[in-house]
PDB file of C-alpha atoms in Angstrom:
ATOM      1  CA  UNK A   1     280.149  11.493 231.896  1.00 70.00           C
ATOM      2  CA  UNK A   2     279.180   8.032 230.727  1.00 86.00           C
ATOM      3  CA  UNK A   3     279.040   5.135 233.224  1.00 92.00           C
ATOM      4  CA  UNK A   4     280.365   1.837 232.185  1.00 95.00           C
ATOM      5  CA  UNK A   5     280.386  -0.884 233.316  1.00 95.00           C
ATOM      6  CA  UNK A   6     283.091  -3.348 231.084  1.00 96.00           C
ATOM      7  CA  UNK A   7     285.850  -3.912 233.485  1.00 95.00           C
ATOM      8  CA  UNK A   8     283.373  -4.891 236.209  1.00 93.00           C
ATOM      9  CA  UNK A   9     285.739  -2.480 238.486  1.00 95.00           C
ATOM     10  CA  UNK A  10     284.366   1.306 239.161  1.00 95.00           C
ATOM     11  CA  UNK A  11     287.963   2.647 239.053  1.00 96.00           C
ATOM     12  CA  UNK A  12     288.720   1.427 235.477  1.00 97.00           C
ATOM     13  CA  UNK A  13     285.511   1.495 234.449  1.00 97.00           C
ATOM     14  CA  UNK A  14     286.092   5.620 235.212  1.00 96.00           C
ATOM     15  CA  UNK A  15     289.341   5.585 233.526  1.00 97.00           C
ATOM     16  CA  UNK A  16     288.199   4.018 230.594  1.00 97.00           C
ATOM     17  CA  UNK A  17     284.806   7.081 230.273  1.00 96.00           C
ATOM     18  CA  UNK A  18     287.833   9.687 229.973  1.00 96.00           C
ATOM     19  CA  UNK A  19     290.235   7.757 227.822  1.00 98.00           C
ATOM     20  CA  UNK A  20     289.577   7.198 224.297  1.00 98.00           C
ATOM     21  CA  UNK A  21     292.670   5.728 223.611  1.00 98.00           C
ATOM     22  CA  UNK A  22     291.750   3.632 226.694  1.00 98.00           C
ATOM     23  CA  UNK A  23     289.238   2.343 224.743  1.00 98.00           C
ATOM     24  CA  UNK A  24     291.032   1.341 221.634  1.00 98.00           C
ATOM     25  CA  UNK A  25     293.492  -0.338 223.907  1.00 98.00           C
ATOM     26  CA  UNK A  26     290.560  -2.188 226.214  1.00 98.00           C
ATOM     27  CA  UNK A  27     288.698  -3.567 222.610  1.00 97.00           C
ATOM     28  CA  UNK A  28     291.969  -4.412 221.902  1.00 98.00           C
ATOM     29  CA  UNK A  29     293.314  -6.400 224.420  1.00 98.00           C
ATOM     30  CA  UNK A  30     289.567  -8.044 224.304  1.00 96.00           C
ATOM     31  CA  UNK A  31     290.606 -11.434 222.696  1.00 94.00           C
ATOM     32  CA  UNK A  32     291.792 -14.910 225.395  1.00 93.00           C
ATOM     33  CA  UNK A  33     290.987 -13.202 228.054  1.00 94.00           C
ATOM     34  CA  UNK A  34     287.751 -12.727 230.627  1.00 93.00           C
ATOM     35  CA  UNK A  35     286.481  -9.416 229.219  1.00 94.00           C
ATOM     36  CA  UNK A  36     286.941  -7.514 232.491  1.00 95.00           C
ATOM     37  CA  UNK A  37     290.511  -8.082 232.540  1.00 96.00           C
ATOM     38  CA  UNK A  38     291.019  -6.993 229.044  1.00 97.00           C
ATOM     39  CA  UNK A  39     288.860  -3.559 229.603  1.00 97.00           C
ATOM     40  CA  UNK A  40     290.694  -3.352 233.210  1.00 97.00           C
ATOM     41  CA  UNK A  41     293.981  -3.510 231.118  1.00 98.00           C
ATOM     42  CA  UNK A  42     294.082   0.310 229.697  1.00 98.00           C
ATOM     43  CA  UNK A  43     294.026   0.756 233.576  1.00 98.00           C
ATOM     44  CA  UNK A  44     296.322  -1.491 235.112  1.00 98.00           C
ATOM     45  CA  UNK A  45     298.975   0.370 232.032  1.00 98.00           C
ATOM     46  CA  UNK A  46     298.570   3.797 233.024  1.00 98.00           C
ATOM     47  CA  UNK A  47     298.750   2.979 236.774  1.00 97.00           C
ATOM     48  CA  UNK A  48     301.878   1.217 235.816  1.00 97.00           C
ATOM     49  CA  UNK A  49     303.437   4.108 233.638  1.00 97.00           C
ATOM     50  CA  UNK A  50     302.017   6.649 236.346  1.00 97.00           C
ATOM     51  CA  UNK A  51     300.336   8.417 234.332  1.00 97.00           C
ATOM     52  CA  UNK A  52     296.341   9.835 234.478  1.00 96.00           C
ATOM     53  CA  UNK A  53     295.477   9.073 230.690  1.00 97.00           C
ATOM     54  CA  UNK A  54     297.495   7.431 228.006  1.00 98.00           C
ATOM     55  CA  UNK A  55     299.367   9.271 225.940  1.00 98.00           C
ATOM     56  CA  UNK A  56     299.917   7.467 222.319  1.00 98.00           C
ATOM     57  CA  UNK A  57     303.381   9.100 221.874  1.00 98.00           C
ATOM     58  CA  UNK A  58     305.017   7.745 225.142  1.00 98.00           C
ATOM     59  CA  UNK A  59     303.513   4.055 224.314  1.00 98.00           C
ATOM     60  CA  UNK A  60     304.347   4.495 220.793  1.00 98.00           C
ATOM     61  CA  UNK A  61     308.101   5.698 221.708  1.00 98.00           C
ATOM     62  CA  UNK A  62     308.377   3.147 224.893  1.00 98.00           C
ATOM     63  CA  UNK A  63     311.047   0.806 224.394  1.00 98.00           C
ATOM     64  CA  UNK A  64     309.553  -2.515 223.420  1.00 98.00           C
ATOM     65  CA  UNK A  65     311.615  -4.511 225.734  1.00 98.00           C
ATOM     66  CA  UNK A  66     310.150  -2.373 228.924  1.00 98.00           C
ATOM     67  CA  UNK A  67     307.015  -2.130 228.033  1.00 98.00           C
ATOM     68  CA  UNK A  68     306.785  -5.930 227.335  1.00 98.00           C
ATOM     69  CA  UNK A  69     308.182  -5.896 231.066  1.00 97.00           C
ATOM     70  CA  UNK A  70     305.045  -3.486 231.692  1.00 97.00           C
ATOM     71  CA  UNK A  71     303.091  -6.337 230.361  1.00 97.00           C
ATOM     72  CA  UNK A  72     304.283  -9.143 232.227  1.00 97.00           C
ATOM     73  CA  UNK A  73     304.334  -7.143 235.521  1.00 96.00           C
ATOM     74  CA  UNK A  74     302.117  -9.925 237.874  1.00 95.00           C
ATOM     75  CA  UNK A  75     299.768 -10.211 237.217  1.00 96.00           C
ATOM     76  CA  UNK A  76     299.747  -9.867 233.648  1.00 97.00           C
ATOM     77  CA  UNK A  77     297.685  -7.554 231.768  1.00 97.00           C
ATOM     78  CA  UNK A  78     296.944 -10.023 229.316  1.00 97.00           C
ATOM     79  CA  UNK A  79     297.589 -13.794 228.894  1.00 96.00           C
ATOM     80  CA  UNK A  80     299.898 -13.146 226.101  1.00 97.00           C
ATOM     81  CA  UNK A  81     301.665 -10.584 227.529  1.00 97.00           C
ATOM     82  CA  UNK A  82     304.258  -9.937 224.821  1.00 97.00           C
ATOM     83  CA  UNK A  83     301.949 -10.529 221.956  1.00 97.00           C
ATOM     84  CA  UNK A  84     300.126  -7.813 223.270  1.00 98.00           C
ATOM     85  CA  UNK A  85     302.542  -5.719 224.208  1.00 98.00           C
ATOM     86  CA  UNK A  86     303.609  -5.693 221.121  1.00 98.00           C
ATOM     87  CA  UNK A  87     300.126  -5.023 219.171  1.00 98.00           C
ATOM     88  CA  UNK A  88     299.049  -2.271 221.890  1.00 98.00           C
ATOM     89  CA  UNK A  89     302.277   0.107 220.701  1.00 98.00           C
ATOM     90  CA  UNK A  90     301.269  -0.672 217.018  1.00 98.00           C
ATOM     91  CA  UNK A  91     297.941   0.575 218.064  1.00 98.00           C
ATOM     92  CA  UNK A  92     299.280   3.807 219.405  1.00 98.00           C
ATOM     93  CA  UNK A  93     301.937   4.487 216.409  1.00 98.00           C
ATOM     94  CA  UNK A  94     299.103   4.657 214.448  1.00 98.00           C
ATOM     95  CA  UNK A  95     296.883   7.054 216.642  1.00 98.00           C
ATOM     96  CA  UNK A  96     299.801   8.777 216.503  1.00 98.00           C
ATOM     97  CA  UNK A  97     300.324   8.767 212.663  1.00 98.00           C
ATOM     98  CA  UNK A  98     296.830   8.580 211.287  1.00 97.00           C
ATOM     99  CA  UNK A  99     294.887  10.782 213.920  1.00 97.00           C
ATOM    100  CA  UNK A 100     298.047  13.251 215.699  1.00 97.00           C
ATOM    101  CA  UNK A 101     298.309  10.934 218.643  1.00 97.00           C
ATOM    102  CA  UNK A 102     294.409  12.028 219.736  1.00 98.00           C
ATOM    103  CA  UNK A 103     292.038   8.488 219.814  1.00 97.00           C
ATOM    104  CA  UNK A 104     289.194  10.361 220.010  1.00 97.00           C
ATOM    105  CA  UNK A 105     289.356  11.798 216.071  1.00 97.00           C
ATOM    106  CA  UNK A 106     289.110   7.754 215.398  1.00 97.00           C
ATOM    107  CA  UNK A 107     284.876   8.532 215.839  1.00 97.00           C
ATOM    108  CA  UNK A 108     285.155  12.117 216.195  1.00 96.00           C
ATOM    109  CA  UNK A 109     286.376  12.624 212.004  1.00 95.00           C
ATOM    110  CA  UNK A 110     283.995  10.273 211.125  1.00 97.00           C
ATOM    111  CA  UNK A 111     281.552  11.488 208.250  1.00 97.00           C
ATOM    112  CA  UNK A 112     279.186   8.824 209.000  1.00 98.00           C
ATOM    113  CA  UNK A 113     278.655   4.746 210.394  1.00 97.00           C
ATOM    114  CA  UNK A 114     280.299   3.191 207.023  1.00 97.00           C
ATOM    115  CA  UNK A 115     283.433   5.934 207.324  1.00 98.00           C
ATOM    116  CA  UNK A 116     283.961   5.108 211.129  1.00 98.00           C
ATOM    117  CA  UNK A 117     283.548   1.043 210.457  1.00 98.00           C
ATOM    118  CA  UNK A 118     286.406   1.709 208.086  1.00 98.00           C
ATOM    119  CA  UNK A 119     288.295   3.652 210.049  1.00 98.00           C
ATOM    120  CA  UNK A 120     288.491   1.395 212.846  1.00 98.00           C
ATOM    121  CA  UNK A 121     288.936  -1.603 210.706  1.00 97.00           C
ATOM    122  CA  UNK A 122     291.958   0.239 209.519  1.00 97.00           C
ATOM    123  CA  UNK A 123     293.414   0.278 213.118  1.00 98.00           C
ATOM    124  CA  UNK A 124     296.734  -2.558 214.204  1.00 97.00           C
ATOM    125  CA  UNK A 125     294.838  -5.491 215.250  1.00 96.00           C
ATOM    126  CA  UNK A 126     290.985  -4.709 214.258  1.00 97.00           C
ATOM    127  CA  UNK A 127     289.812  -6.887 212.400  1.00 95.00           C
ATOM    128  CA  UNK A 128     286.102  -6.760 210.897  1.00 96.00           C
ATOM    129  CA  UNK A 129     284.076  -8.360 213.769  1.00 95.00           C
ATOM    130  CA  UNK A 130     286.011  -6.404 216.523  1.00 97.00           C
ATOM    131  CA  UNK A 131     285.521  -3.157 214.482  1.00 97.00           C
ATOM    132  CA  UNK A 132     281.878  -3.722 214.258  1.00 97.00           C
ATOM    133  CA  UNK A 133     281.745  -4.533 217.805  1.00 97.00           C
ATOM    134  CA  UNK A 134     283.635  -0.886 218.391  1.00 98.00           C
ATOM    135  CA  UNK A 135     281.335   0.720 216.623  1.00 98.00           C
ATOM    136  CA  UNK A 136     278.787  -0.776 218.201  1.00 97.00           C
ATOM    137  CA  UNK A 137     280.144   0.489 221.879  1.00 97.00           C
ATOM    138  CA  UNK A 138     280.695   3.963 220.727  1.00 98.00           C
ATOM    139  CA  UNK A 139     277.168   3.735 219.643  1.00 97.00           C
ATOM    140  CA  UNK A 140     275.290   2.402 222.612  1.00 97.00           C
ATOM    141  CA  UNK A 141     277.457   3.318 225.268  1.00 96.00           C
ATOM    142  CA  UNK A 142     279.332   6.563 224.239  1.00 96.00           C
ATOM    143  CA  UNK A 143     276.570   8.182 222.159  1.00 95.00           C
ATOM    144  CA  UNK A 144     278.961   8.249 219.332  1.00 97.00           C
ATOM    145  CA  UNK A 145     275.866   7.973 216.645  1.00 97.00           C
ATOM    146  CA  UNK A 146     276.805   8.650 212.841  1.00 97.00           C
ATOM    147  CA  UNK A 147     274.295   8.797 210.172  1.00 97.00           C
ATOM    148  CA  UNK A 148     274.090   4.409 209.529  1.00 97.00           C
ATOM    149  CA  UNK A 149     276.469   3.073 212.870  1.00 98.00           C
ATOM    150  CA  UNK A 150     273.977   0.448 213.427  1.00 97.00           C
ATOM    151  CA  UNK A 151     274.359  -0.669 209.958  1.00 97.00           C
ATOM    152  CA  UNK A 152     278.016  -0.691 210.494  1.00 98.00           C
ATOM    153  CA  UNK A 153     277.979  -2.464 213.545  1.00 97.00           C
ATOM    154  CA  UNK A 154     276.096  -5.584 211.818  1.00 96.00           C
ATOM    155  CA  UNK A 155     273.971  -7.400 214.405  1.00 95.00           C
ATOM    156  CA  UNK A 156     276.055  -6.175 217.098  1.00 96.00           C
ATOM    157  CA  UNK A 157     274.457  -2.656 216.230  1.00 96.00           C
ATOM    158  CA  UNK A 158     271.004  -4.228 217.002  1.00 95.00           C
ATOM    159  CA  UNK A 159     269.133  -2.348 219.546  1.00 94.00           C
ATOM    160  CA  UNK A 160     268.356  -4.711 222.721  1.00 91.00           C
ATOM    161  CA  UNK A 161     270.777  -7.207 221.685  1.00 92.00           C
ATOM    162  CA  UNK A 162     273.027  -9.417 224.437  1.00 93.00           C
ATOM    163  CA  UNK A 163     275.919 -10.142 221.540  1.00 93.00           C
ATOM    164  CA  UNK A 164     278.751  -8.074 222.849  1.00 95.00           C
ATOM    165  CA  UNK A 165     280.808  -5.873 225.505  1.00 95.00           C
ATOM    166  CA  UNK A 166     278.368  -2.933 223.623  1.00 96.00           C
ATOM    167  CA  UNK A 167     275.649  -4.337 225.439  1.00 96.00           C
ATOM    168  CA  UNK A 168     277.271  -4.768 229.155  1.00 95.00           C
ATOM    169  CA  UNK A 169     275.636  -2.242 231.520  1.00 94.00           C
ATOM    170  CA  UNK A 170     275.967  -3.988 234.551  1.00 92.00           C
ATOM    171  CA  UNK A 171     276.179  -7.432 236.129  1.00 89.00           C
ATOM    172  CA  UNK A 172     273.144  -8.846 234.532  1.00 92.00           C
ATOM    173  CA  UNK A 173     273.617  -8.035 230.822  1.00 93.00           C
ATOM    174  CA  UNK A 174     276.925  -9.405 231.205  1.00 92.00           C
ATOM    175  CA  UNK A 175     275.799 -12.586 232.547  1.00 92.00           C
ATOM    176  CA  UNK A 176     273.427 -12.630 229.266  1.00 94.00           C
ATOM    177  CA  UNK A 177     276.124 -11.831 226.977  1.00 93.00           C
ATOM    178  CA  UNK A 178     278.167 -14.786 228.689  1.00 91.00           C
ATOM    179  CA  UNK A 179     275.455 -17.056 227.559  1.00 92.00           C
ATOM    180  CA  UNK A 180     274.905 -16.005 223.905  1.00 91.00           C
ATOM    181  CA  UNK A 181     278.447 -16.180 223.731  1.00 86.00           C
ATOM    182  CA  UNK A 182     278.637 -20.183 225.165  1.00 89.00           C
ATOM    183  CA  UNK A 183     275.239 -20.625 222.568  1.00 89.00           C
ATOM    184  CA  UNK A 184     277.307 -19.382 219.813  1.00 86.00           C
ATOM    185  CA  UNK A 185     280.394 -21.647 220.670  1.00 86.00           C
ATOM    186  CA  UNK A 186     278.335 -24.428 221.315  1.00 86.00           C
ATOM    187  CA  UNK A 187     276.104 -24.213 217.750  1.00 86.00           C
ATOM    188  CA  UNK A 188     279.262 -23.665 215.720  1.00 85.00           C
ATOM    189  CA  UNK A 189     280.967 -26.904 217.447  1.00 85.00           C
ATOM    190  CA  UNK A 190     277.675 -28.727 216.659  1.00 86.00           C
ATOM    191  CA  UNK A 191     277.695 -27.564 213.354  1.00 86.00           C
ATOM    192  CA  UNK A 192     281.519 -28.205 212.449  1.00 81.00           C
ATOM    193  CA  UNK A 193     280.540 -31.875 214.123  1.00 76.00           C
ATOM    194  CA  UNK A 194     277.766 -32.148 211.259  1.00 67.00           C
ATOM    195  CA  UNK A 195     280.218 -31.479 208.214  1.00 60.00           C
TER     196      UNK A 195
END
């Protein structure tokens, strides 16, 4: 079983290992919001729906009024609860209709890096960046390894790299990815100040 270490919280760190669409949901809900709260959120769902794993048909077929409710539930699973709501059952109505309601045929069906980039790209809510970053966790933390995923990932692919959640393994590399994160901000504000 693969350790991880995203949520910063052993119990849905675990949850997320066994649940792919977990995963999908975690990346997804990675956007406003302290990374460990948005990989903690696949967790903090199923607890709340009682079940062991999520189950793409039930949050696809959940009615969107409750499981906004689900979402706003204090605390909040994300800072926009409804927002989110919202794009996690578009998420799952397409695991269901693209992939028969399994997340794991996302990577699984994928003939090689360039097939799963698109794949994922093609997913409610992905856009390019987050896809690459996806493929970039499957990669280095799930051993999900098609022919040219590093290639796919772009430089968040790069072996040894702090860019990313793909790169969190524990405390430390988070606290690195933290900071390229704040260097990023900060050269892009410096740069927009220069136009």
């Amino acid at each position: 079983m693969v350790t991880l270490h995203l949520a910063q919280n052993p119990d849905a760190d675990a949850f997320l290992a066994e649940d792919p669409l977990g995963v999908l949901t975690g990346m997804l809900l990675d956007q406003q919001v302290p990374m460990e709260k948005a990989f903690s959120g696949p967790y903090v769902l199923a607890t709340r729906l009682g079940v062991k794993r999520l189950d793409a048909e039930q949050i696809a077929g959940y009615d969107p009024d409750e499981f906004v409710a689900l979402f706003s539930e204090v605390p909040a699973i994300h800072r926009f609860p409804k927002a989110m709501a919202e794009r996690t059952q578009k998420l799952a109505r397409a695991v269901v209709d693209e992939y028969g309601g399994d997340a794991s045929t996302v990577w699984t069906g994928a003939k090689d890096g360039a097939d799963l980039f698109k794949r994922v790209s093609a997913l409610p809510g992905y856009g390019k960046q987050k896809a690459q970053i996806l493929v970039a966790l499957l990669g280095k933390q799930f051993g999900v390894t098609p022919k040219g995923w590093r290639e796919a990932a772009g430089d968040y692919g790069t072996k040894g790299s702090t860019r990313s959640v793909a790169d969190v393994v524990d405390a430390a590399s988070l606290v690195k990815v933290r900071t390229f994160k704040k260097e990023m901000k900060a050269a892009a504000k410096a740069a927009k100040g220069e136009e």
